[in-house]
PDB file of C-alpha atoms in Angstrom:
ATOM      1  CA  UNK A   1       1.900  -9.084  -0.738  1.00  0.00           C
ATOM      2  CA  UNK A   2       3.171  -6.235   1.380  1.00  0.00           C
ATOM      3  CA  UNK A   3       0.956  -5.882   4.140  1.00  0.00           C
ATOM      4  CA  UNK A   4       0.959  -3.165   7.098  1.00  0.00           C
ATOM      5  CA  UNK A   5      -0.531  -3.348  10.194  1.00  0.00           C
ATOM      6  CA  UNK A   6      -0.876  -0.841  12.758  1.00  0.00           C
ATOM      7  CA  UNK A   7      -3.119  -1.127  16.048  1.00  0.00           C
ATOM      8  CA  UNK A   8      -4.070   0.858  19.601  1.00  0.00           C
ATOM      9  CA  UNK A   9      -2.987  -0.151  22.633  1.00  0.00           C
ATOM     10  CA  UNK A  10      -6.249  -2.313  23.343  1.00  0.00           C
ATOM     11  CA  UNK A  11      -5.108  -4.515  19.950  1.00  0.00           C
ATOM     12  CA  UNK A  12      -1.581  -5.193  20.484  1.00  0.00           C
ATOM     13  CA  UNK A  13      -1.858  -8.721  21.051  1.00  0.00           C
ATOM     14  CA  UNK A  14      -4.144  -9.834  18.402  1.00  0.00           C
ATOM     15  CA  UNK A  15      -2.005  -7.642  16.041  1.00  0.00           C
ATOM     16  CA  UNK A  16       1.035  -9.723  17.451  1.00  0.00           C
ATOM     17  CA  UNK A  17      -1.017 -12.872  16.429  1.00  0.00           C
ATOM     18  CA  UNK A  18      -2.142 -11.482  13.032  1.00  0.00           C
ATOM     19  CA  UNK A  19       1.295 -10.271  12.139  1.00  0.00           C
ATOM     20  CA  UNK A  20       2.906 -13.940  12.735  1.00  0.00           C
ATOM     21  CA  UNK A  21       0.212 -15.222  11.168  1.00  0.00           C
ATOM     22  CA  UNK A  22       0.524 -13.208   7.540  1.00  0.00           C
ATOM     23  CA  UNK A  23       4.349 -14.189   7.799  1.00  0.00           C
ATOM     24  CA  UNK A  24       3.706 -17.432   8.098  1.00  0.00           C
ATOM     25  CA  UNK A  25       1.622 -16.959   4.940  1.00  0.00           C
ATOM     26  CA  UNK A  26       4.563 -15.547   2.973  1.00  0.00           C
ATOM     27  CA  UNK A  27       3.579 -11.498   3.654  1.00  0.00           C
ATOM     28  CA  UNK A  28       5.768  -9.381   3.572  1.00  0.00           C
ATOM     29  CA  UNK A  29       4.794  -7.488   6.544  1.00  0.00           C
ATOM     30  CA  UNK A  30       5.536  -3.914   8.112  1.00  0.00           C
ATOM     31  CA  UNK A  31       4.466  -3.690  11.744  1.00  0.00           C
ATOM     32  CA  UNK A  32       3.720   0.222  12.371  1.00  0.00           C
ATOM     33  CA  UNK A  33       3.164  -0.607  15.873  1.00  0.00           C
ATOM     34  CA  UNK A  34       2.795   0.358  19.024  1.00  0.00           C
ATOM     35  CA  UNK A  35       5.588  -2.461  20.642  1.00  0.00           C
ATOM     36  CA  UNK A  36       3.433  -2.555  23.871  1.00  0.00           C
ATOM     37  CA  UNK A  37       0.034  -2.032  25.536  1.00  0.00           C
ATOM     38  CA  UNK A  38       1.150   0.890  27.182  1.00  0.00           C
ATOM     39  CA  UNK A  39      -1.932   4.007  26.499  1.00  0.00           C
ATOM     40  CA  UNK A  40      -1.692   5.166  22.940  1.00  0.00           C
ATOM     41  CA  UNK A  41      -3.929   7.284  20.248  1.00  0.00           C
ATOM     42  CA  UNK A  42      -5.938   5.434  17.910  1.00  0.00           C
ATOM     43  CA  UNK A  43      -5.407   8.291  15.339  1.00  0.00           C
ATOM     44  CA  UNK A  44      -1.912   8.017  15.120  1.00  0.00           C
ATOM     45  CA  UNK A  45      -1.208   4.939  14.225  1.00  0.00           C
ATOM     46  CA  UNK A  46      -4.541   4.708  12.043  1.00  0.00           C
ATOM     47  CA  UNK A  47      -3.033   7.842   9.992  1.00  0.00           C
ATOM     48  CA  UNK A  48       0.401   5.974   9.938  1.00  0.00           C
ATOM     49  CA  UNK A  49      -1.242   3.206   8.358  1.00  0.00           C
ATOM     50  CA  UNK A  50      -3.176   5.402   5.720  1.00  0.00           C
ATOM     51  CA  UNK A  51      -0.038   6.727   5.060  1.00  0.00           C
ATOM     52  CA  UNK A  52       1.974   4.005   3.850  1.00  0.00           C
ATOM     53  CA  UNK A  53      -1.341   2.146   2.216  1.00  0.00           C
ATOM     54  CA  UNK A  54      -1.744   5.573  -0.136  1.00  0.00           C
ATOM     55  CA  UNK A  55       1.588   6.038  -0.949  1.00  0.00           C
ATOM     56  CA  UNK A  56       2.343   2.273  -2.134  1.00  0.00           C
ATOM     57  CA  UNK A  57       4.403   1.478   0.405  1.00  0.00           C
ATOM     58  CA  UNK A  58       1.697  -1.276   1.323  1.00  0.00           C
ATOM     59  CA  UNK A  59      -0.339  -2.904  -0.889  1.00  0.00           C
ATOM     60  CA  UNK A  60      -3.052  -3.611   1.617  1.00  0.00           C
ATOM     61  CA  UNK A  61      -3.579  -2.576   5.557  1.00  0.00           C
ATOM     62  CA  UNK A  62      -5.183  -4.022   8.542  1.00  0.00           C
ATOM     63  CA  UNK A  63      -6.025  -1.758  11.417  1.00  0.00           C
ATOM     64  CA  UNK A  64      -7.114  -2.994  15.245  1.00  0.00           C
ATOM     65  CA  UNK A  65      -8.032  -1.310  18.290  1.00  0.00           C
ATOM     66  CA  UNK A  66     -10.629  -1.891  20.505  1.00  0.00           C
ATOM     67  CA  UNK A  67     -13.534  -1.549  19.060  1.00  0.00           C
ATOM     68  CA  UNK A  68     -12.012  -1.558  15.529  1.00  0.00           C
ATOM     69  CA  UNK A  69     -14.342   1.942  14.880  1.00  0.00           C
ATOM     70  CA  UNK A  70     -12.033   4.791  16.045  1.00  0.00           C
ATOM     71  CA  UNK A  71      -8.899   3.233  13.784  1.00  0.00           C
ATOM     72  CA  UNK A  72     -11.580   2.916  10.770  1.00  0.00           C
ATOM     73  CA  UNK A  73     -12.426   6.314  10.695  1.00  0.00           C
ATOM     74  CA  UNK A  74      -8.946   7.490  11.333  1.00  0.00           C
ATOM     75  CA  UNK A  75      -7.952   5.401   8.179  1.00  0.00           C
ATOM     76  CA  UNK A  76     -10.919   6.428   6.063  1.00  0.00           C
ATOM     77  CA  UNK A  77      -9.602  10.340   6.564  1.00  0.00           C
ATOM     78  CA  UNK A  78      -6.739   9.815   3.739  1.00  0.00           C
ATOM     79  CA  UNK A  79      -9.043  10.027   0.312  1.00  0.00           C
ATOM     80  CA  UNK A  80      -6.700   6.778  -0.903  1.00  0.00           C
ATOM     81  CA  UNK A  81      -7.963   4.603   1.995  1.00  0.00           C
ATOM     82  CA  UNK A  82     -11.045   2.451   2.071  1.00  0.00           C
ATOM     83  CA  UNK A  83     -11.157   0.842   5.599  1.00  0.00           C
ATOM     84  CA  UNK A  84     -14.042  -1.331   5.984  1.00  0.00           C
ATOM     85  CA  UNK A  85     -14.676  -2.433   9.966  1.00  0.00           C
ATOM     86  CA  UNK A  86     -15.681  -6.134   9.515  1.00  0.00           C
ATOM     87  CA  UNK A  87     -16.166  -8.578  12.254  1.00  0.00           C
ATOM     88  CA  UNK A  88     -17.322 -12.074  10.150  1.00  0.00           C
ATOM     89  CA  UNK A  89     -15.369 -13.111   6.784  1.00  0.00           C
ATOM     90  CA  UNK A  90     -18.222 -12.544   4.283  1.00  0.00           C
ATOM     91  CA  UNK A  91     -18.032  -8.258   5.305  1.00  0.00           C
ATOM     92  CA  UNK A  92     -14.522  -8.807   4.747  1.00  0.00           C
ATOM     93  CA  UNK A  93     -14.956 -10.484   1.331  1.00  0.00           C
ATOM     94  CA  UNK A  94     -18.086  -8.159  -0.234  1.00  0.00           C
ATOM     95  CA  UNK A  95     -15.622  -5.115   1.071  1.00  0.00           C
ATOM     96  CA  UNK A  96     -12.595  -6.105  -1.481  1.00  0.00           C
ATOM     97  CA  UNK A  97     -15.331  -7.152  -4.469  1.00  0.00           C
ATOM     98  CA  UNK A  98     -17.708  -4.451  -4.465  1.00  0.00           C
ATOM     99  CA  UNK A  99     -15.570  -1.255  -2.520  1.00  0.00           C
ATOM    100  CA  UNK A 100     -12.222  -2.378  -3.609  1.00  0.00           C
ATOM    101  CA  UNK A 101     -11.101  -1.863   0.180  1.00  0.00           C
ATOM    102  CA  UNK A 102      -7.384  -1.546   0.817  1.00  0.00           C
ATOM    103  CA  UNK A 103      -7.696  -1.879   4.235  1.00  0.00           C
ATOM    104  CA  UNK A 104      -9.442  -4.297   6.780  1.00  0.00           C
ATOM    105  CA  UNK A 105     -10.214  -3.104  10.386  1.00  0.00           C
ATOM    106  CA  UNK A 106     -11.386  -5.293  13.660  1.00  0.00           C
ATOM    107  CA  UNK A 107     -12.143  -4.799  17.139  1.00  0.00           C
ATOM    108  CA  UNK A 108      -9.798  -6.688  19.391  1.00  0.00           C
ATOM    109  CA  UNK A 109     -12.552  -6.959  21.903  1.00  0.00           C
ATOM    110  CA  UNK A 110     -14.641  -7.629  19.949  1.00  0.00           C
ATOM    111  CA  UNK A 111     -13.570 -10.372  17.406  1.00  0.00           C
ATOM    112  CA  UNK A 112     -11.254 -13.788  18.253  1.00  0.00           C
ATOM    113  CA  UNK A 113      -8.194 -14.309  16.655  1.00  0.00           C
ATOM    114  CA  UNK A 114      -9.685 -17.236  14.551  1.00  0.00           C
ATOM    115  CA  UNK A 115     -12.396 -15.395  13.199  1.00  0.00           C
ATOM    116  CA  UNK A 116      -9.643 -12.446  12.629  1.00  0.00           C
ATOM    117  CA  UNK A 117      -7.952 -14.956  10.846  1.00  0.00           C
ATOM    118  CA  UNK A 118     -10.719 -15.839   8.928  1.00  0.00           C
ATOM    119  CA  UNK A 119     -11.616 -12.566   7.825  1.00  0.00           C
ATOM    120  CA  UNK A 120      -7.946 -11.607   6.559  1.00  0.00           C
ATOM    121  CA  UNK A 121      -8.228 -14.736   4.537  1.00  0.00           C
ATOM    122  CA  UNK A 122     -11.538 -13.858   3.158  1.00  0.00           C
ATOM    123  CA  UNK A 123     -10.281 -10.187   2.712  1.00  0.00           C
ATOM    124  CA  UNK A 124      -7.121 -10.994   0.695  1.00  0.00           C
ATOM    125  CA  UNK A 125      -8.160 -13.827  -1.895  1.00  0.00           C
ATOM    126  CA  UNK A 126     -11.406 -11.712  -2.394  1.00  0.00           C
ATOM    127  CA  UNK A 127     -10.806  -9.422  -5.582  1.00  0.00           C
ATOM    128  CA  UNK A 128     -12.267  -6.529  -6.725  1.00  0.00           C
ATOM    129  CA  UNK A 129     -15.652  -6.965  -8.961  1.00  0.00           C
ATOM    130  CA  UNK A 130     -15.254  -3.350 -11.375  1.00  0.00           C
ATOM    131  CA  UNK A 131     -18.118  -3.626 -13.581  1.00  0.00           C
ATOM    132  CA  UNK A 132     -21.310  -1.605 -11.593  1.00  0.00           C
ATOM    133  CA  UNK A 133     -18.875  -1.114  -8.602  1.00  0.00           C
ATOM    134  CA  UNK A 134     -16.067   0.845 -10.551  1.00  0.00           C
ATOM    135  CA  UNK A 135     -18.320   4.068 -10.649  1.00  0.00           C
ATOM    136  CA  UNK A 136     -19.729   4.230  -6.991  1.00  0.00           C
ATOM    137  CA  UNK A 137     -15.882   3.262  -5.547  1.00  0.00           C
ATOM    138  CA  UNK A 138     -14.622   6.186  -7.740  1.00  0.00           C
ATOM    139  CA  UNK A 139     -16.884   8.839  -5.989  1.00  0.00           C
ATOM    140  CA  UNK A 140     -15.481   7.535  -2.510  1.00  0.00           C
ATOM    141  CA  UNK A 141     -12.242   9.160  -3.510  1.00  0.00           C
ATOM    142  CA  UNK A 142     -13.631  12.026  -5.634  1.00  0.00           C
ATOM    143  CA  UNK A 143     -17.257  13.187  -3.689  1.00  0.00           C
ATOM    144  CA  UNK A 144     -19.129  15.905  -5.938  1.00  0.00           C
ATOM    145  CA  UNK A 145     -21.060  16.958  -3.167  1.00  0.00           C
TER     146      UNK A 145
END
């Protein structure tokens, strides 16, 4: 899969360890950055992220920072996205079967890299469920409000 990941500065090094860690499992994976922990906006690199997820570019996205809330709703701004925060690997599985999420988000200080791994594994063998969830997934991207 073609995976990109994109953090804060609070996140770098657990999106370091992430990134190794979905090569290792044969990702493909495009590192939007930041390179170091120097002070950065979470919005920026969330939008960067939502960027390449909606256009294709990446089939799926994981987004960090500290808290793992700020990146979330940055992603969850581009009508393509559906970033669900998650912090244990069942969230991350019920988010890809019944909301079809494209992209995962955690808070570095929050979560330890096992249980980060754990959740990414959860979040990409999970598949999407359709059936009752096709309809309510739809309106996510399309509101009628």
């Amino acid at each position: 899969m073609r995976i990109a990941i994109a953090s804060d500065h609070a996140a770098v090094d657990l999106k370091a360890e992430l990134r190794e860690y979905l090569i290792e499992l044969g990702h493909e994976v495009a590192d939007l950055g930041p390179e170091t922990a120097d002070r950065v906006d979470y919005p920026d690199y969330g939008y960067k992220l939502a960027s390449v997820v909606a256009d294709g570019t990446a089939q799926f996205g994981v987004a960090l920072c500290g808290s793992g809330i700020g990146i979330s709703i940055a992603v969850n701004r581009d009508p393509a996205c559906r970033c669900a925060l998650v912090s244990e690997p069942l969230s991350a599985a019920l988010a890809r079967e019944h909301n079809d999420a494209n992209v995962i988000a955690m808070g570095a200080r929050l979560i330890g890299v096992d249980m980060a791994k754990a959740c990414l594994d959860a979040f990409l063998s999970a598949e999407f469920g359709g059936g009752r969830h096709a309809g309510r997934v739809e309106k996510l991207s399309n509101p009628s409000f």
